[in-house]
Coordinates of C-alpha atoms in Angstrom, one line a residue:
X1 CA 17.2 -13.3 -72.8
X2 CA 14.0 -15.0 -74.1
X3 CA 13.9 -16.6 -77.8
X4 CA 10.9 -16.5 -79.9
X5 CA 10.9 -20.2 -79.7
X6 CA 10.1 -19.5 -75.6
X7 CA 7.3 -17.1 -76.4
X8 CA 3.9 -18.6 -75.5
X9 CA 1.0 -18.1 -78.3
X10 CA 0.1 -14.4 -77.1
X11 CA 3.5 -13.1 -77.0
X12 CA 4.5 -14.6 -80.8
X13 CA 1.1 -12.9 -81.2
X14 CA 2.5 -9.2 -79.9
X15 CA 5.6 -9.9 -81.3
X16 CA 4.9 -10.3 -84.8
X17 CA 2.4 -7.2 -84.3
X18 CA 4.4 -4.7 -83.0
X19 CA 6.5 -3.8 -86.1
X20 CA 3.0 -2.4 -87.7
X21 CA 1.7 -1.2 -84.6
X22 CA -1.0 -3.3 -85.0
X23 CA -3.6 -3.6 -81.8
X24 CA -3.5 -6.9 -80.1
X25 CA -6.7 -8.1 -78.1
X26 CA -6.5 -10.9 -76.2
X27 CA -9.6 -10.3 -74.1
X28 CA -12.3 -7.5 -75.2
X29 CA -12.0 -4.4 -73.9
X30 CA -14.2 -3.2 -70.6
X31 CA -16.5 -1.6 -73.0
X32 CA -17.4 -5.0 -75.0
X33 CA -17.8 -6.5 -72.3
X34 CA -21.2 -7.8 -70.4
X35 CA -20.4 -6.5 -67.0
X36 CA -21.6 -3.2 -66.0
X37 CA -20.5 0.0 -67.2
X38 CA -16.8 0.8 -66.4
X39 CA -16.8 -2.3 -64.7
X40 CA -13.1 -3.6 -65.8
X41 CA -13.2 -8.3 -66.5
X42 CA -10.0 -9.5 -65.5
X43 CA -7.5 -10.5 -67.7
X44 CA -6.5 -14.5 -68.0
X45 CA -4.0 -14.3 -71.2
X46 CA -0.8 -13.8 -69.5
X47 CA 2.6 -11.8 -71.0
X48 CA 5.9 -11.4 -69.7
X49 CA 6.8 -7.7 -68.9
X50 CA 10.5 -9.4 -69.7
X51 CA 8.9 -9.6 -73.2
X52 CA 7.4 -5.8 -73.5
X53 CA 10.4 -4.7 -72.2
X54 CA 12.6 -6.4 -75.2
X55 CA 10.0 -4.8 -77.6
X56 CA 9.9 -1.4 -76.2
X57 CA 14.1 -1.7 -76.7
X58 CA 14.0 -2.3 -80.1
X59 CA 13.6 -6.3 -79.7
X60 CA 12.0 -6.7 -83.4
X61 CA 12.2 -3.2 -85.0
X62 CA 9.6 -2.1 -87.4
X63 CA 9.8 -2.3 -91.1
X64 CA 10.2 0.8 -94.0
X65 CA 6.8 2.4 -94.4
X66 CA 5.3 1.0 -90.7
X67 CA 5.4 3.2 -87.6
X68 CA 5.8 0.4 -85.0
X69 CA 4.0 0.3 -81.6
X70 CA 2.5 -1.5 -78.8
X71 CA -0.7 -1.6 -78.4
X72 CA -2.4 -4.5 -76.6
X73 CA -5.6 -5.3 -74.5
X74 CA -6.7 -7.8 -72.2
X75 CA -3.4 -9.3 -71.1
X76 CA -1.6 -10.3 -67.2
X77 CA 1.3 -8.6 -67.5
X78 CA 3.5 -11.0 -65.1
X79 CA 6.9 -10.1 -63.6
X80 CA 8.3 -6.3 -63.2
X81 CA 7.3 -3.9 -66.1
X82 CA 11.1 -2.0 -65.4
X83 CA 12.4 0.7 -68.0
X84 CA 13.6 2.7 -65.5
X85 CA 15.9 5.3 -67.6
X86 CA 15.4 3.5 -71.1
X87 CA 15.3 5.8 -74.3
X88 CA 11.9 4.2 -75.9
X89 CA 11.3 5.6 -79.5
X90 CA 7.9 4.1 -79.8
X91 CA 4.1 4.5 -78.8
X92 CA 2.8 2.1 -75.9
X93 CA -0.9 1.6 -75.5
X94 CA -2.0 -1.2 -73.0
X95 CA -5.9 -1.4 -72.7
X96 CA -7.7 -4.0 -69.9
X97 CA -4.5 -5.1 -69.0
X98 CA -3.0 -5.9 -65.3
X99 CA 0.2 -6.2 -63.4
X100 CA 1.2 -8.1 -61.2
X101 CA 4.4 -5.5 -60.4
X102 CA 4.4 -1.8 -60.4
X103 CA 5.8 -0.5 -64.2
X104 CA 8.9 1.8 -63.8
X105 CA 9.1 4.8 -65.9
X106 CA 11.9 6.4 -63.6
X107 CA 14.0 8.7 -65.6
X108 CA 12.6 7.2 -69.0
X109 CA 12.6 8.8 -71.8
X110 CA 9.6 8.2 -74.2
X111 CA 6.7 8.9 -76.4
X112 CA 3.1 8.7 -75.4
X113 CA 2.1 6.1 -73.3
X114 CA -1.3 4.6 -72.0
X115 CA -3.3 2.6 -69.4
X116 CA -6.5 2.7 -70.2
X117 CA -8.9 0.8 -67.8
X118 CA -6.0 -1.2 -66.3
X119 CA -5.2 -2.5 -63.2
X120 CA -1.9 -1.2 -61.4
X121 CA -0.4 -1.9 -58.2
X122 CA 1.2 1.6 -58.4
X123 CA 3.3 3.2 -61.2
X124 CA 6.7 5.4 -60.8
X125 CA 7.4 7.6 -63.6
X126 CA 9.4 9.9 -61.7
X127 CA 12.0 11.8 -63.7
X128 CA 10.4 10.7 -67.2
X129 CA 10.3 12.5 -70.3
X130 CA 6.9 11.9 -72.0
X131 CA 7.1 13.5 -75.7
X132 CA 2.7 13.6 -75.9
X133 CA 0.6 12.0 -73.1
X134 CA 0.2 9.7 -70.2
X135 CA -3.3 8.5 -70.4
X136 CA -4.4 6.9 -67.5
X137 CA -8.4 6.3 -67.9
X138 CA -10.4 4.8 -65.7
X139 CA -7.6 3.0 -64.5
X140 CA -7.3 1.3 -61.2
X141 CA -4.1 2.3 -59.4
X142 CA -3.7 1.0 -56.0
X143 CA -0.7 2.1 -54.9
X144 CA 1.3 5.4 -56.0
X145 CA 1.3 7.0 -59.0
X146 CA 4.7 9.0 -58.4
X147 CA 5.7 11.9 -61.3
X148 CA 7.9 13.6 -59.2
X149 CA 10.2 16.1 -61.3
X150 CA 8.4 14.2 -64.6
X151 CA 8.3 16.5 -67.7
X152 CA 5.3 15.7 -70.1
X153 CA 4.7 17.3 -73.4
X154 CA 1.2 16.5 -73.8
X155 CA -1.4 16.3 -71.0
X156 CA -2.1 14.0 -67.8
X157 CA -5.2 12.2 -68.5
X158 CA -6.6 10.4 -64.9
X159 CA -10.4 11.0 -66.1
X160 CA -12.6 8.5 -64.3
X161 CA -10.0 6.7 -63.0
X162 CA -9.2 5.6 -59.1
X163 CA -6.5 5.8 -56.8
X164 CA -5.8 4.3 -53.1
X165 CA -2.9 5.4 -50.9
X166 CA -4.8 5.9 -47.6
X167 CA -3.3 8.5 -45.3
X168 CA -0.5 8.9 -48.0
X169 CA 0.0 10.8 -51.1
X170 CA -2.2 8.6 -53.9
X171 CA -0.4 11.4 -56.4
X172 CA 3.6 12.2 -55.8
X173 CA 4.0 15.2 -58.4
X174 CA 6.1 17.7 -57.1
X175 CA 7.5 20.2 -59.9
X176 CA 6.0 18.1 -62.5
X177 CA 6.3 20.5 -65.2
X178 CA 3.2 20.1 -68.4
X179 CA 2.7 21.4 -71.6
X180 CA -0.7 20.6 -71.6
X181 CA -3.2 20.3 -68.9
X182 CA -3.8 17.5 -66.1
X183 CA -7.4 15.8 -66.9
X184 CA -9.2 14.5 -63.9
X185 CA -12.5 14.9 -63.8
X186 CA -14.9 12.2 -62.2
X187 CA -11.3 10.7 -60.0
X188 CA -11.5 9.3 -57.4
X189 CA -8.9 8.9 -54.8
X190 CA -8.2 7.5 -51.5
X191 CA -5.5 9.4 -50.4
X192 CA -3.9 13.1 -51.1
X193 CA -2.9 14.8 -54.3
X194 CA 0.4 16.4 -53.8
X195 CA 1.5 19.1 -56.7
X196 CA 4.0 21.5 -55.6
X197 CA 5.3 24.0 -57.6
X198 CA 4.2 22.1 -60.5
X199 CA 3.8 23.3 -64.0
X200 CA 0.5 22.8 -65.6
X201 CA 0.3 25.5 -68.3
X202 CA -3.1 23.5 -69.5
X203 CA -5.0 23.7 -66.5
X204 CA -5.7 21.9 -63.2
X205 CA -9.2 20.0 -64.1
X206 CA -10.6 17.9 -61.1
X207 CA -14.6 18.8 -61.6
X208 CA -16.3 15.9 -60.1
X209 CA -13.5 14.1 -58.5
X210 CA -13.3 13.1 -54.8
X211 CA -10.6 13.2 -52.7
X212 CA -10.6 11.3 -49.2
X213 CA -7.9 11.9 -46.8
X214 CA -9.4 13.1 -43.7
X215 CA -7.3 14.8 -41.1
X216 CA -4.8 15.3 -43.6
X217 CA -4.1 17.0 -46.9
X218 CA -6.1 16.3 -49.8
X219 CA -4.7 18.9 -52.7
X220 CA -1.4 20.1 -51.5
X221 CA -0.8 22.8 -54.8
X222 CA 1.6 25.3 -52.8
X223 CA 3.7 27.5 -55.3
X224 CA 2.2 25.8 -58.3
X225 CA 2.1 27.9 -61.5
X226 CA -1.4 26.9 -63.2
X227 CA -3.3 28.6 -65.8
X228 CA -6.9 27.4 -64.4
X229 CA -7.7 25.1 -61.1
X230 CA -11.1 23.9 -61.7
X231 CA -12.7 22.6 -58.6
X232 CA -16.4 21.9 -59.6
X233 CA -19.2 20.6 -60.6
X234 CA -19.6 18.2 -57.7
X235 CA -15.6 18.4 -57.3
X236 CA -15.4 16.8 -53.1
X237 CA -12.7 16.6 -50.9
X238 CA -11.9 15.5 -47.1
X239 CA -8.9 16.8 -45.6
X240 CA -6.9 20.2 -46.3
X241 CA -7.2 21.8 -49.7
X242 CA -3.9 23.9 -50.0
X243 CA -3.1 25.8 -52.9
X244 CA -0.1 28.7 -51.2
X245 CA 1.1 30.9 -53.0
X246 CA -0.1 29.1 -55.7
X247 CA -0.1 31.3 -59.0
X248 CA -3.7 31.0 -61.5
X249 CA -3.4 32.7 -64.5
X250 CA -7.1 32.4 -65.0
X251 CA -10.0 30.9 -63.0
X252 CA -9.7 29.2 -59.8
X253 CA -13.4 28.2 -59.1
X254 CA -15.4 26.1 -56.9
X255 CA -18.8 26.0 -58.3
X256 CA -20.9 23.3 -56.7
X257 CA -18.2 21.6 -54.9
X258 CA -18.7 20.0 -51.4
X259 CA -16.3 21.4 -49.1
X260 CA -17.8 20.8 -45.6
X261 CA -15.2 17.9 -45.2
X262 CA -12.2 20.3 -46.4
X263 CA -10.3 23.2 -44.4
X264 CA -8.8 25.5 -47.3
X265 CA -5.6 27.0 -47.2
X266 CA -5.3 29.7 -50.5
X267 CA -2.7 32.4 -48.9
X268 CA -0.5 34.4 -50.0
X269 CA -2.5 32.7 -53.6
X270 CA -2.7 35.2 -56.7
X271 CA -5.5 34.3 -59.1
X272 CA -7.6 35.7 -61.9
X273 CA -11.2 35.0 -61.2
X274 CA -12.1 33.0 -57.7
X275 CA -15.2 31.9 -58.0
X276 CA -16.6 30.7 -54.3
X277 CA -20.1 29.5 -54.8
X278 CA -19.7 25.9 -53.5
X279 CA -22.6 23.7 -52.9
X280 CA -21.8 23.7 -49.2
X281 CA -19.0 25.7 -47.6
X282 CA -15.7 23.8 -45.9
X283 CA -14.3 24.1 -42.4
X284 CA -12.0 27.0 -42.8
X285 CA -10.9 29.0 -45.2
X286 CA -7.5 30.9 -44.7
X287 CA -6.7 33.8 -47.8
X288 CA -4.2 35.8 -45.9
X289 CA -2.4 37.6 -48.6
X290 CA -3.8 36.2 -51.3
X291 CA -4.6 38.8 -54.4
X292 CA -7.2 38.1 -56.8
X293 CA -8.7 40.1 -59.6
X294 CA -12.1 38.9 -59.3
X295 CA -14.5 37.5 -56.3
X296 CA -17.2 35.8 -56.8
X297 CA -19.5 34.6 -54.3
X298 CA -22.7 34.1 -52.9
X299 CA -24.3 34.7 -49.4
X300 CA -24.0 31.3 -47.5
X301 CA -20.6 30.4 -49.4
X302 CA -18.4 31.2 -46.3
X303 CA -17.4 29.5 -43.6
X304 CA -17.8 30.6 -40.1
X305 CA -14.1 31.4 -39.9
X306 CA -12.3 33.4 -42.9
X307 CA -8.8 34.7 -42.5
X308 CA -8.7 37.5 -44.9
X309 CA -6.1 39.9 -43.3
X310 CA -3.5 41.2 -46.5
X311 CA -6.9 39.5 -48.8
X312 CA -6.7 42.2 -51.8
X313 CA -9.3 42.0 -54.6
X314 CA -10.0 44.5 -57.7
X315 CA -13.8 44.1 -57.8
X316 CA -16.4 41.9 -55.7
X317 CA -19.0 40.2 -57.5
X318 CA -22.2 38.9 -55.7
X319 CA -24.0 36.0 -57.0
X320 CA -27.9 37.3 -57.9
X321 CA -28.7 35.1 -55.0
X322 CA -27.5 37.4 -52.4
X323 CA -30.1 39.2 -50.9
X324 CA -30.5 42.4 -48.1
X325 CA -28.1 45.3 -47.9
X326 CA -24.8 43.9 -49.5
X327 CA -22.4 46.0 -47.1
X328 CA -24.0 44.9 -44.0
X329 CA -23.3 41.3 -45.6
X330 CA -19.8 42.4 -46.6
X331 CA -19.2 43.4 -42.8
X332 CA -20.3 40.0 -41.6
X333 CA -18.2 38.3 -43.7
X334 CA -15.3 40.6 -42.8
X335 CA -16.5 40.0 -38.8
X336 CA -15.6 35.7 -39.6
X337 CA -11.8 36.8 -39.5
X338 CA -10.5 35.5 -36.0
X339 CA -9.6 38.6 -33.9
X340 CA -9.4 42.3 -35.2
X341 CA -7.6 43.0 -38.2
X342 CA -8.1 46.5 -40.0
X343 CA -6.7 46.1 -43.4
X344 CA -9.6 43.7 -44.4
X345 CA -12.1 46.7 -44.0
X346 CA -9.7 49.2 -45.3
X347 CA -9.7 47.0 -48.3
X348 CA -13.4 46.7 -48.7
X349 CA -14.3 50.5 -48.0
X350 CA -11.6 51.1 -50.7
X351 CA -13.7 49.0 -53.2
X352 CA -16.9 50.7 -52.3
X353 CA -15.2 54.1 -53.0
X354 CA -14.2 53.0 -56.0
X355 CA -17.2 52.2 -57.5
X356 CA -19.1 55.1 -56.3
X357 CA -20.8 53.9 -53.1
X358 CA -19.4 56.3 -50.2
X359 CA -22.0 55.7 -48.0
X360 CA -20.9 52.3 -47.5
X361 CA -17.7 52.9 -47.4
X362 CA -18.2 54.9 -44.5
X363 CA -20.8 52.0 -43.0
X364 CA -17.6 49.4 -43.6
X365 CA -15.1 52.0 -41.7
X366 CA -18.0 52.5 -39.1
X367 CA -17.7 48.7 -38.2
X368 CA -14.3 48.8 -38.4
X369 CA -14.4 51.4 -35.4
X370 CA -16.6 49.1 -33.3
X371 CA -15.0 46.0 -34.1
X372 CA -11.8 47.8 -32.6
X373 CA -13.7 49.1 -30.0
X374 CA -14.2 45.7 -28.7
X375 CA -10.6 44.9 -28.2
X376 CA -10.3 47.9 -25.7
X377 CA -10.1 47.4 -21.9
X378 CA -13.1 49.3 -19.7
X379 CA -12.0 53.1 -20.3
X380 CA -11.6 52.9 -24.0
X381 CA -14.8 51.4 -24.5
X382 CA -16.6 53.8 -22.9
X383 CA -15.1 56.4 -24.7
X384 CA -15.9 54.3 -28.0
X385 CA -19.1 54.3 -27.2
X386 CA -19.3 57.9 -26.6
X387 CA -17.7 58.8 -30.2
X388 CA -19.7 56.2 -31.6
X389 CA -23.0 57.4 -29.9
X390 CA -22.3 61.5 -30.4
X391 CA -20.8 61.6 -34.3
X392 CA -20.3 58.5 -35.3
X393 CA -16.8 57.8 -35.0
X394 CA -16.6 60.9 -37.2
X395 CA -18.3 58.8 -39.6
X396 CA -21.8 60.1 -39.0
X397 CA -21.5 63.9 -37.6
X398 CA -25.0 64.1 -38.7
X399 CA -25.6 62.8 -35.0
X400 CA -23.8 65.9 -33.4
X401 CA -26.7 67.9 -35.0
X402 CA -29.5 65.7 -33.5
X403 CA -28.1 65.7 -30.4
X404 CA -27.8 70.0 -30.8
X405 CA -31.1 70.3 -32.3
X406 CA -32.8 68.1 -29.1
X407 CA -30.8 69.7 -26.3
X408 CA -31.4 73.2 -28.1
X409 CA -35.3 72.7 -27.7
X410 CA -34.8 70.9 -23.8
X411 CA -33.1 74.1 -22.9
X412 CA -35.3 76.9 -25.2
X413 CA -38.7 75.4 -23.5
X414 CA -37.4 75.1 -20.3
X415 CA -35.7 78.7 -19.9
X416 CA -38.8 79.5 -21.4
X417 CA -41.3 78.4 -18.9
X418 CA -39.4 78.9 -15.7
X419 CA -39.3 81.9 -13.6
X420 CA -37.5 84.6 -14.6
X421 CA -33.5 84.8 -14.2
X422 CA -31.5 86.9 -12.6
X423 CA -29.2 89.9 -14.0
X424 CA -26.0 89.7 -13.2
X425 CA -25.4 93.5 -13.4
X426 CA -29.1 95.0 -13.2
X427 CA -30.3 97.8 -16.2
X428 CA -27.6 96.6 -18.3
X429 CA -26.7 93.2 -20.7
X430 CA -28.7 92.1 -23.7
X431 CA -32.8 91.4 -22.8
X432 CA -33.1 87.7 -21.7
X433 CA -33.4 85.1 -24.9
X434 CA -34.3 81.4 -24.3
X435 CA -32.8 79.9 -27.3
X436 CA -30.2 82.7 -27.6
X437 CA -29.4 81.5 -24.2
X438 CA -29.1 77.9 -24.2
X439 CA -27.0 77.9 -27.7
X440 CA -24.6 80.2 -25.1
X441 CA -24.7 77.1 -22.7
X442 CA -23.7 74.9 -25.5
X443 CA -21.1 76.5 -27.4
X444 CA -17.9 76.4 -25.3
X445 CA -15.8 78.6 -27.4
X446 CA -17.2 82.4 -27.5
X447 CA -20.2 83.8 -26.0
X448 CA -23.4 85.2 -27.1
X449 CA -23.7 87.3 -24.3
X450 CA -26.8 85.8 -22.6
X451 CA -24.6 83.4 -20.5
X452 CA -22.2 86.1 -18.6
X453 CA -25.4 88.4 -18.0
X454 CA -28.0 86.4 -16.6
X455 CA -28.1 83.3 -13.6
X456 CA -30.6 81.5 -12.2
X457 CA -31.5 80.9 -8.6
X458 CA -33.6 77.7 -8.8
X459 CA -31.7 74.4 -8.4
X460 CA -33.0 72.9 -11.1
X461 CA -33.2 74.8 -13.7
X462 CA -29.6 75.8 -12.6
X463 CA -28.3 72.1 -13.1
X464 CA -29.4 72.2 -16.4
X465 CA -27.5 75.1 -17.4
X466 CA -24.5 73.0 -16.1
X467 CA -25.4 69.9 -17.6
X468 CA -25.7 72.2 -21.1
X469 CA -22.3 73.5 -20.7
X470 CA -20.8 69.8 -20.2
X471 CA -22.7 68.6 -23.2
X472 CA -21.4 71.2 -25.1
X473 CA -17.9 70.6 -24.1
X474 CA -18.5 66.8 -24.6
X475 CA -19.9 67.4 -28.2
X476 CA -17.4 69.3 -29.3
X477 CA -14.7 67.2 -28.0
X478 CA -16.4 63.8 -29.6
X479 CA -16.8 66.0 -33.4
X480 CA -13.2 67.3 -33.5
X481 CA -11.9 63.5 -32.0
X482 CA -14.3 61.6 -34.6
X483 CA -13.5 63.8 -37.7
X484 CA -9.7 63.6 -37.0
X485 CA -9.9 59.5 -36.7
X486 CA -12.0 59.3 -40.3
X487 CA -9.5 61.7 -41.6
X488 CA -6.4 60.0 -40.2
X489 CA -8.1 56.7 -41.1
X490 CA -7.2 54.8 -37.9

């Protein structure tokens, strides 16, 4: 154990200051001093951590009426900063500082603590109890910053701060559970973030922040609970962005971020508000069972491939810059899931019926049918096509008329203009009727009586009698097969 007759200048200095809690600067601050802006000078006035340590452990305990603490800037912290599992009753704040050894806080138990615009080679405060915050701005941590299991009162502060673990996991906080929220805007880290089923009742702010770790995971939040994820405002990442089954109270929102570096991964996600307007879109974007309250989007924030089969949504709502007819739109998105999946037009036709708009709800349930269609072999196709050509896919029996109304009038002016037919029973039978007759020809079921009482001799005009009666056969067929598929909903 050290004497205070072995402390150097600095250290008697910190010693004799800690019982008030008084701040101890031995080298200005990164904001005194005359390098550029955030730019951190390095530290020359050297402390033992073996010193620290004996103060944190109530080495010269304050006096009645002070509150003591640490609080020191500009110093080398030298040796190994280790109060893994110490109970530490007071406040430490190191400002400018650096160390040569990565701090423990494993299992510690302890009040707030700070390092603000220091230099870390990494920093485990896995297990800890933090009674208030671990402030951590504009930092330099090169190494990991481990929190695994770590229980904090207060609220993560990283803002500004940067982070280097490439191809590993910069952040280690699995179930780290938060009273307040994790700060982290303008971060930046070499390296993944990896959360979960962390707590973070306070929020999950990374607007502005990068995050490189291509070809691997950037943001691993899987089966986090989180009130809001914010993801903006600039917010870029490389690698995947995973957030299963991840529960957001709130907002999860990626306004403005850069994404074309980033394949997301949000299923089986529930959320409050998603808000998908990034500046550029990423890779892939996979919200298979996910449930959200709220979309909203714009026209070119999708990628080219969108797994939305189980996606289920309350209300979609457009950004003013989409332009054109918003469920032709809504069917190209829907066409960027891989392969045919119904539900995800089920789903959207639902919404549209729901606020009112039938007629695209039948459009969405019309594309639906073709989609299908396409995954038929030779045969079914064809008979797609004929259902989709004649009514519609029962979606647009409107057609069946057209196609009555224009092979009514082929067969009136015909029958009209040829030569006379023949009775089939001479002197009896209704007089010969042109229209009467080709409805007759059309109709399958029934008669009219112009069909079984007259025939024609001429070859041509004969075939189209028999082309009629097909037609009709054919029409009929398609209207009761299309009806019965929109009314089964197949």
């Amino acid at each position: 154990m050290l004497s205070y007759e072995e402390f150097t200048d600095a250290e008697r200095e910190l010693w004799d200051a800690f019982p008030e809690g008084r701040l101890v600067e031995l080298r200005p601050s990164a904001a005194d001093s005359d390098g550029e802006q955030g730019e951190q000078p390095e530290p020359e006035t050297e402390v033992r951590a073996a010193v620290v340590t004996a103060l944190l452990l109530g080495g010269n305990p304050g006096q009645l009426g002070a509150i003591a603490a640490l609080r020191v800037s500009g110093a080398r912290i030298t040796g190994r900063l280790d109060l893994a599992g110490a109970q530490i009753e007071h406040e430490f704040r190191l400002e400018n500082c650096s160390f040569d050894e990565p701090p423990s806080l494993y299992e510690a138990a302890t009040r707030t603590v700070a390092f603000v615009d220091c230099r870390l080679p990494a920093l485990d405060a896995g297990m800890a109890r933090i009674e208030g915050r671990l402030d951590l701005r504009r930092s330099i941590i090169n190494g990991r910053l481990s929190l695994r299991n770590a229980h904090v009162t207060g609220g993560l502060v990283l803002t500004g701060a940067s982070l280097s673990e490439p191809g590993g996991w910069a952040v280690f906080a699995g179930g780290l559970v938060m009273e307040g929220g994790m700060f982290c805007r303008d971060l930046n880290v070499r390296g993944g973030i990896r959360l979960p089923g962390a707590h973070l009742p306070g929020g999950l702010f990374l607007d502005g922040a990068r995050i490189d770790n291509p070809g691997q995971m950037a943001l691993a939040a899987n089966n986090a609970i989180v009130d809001t994820v914010n993801l903006s405002r600039g917010f870029a990442a490389q690698g995947t962005i995973r957030l299963r089954s991840a529960q957001i109270a709130d907002r999860l929102t990626f306004d403005g971020a850069v994404l074309d570096g980033a394949d997301l991964d949000c299923s089986r996600m529930q959320a409050g508000d998603l808000h998908f307007t990034p500046a550029t879109p990423p890779s892939g974007a996979d919200l298979q069972g996910a449930r959200v309250a709220v979309v909203h989007d714009a026209e070119g924030s999708w990628p080219d491939v969108v797994r939305l089969e189980g996606f289920v949504y309350d209300s979609l709502q457009p950004a003013d810059g989409m332009h054109g007819n918003k469920a032709v739109l809504r069917v190209a998105w829907l066409r960027r899931e891989p392969g045919y999946a119904p539900q995800p037009y089920e789903q959207l036709a639902s919404w549209y019926r729901q606020v009112g708009h039938d007629d695209d709800a039948r459009r969405v349930l019309l594309a639906k049918q073709r989609h299908y269609r396409s995954t038929l072999r030779p045969a079914g196709r064809a008979w797609g096509h004929l259902l989709d050509g004649t009514v519609g896919y029962g979606y647009r029996p409107w057609l069946a008329g057209l196609w009555l109304l224009a092979l009514t009038i082929l067969g009136t002016t015909t029958f009209s203009t040829a030569s006379s037919p023949k009775p089939v029973q001479p002197g009896q039978g209704p007089p010969f009727n042109a229209f009467i007759y080709t409805l007759d020809l059309l109709i399958p079921i029934g008669g009219l009586g112009q069909r079984s009482a007259w025939y024609w001799t001429g070859s041509g005009v004969q075939t189209l009698a028999y082309v009629l009666i097909a037609c009709g056969w054919v029409l009929t067929t398609a209207v009761v097969a299309g009806v019965t598929r929109s009314l089964n909903k197949n």
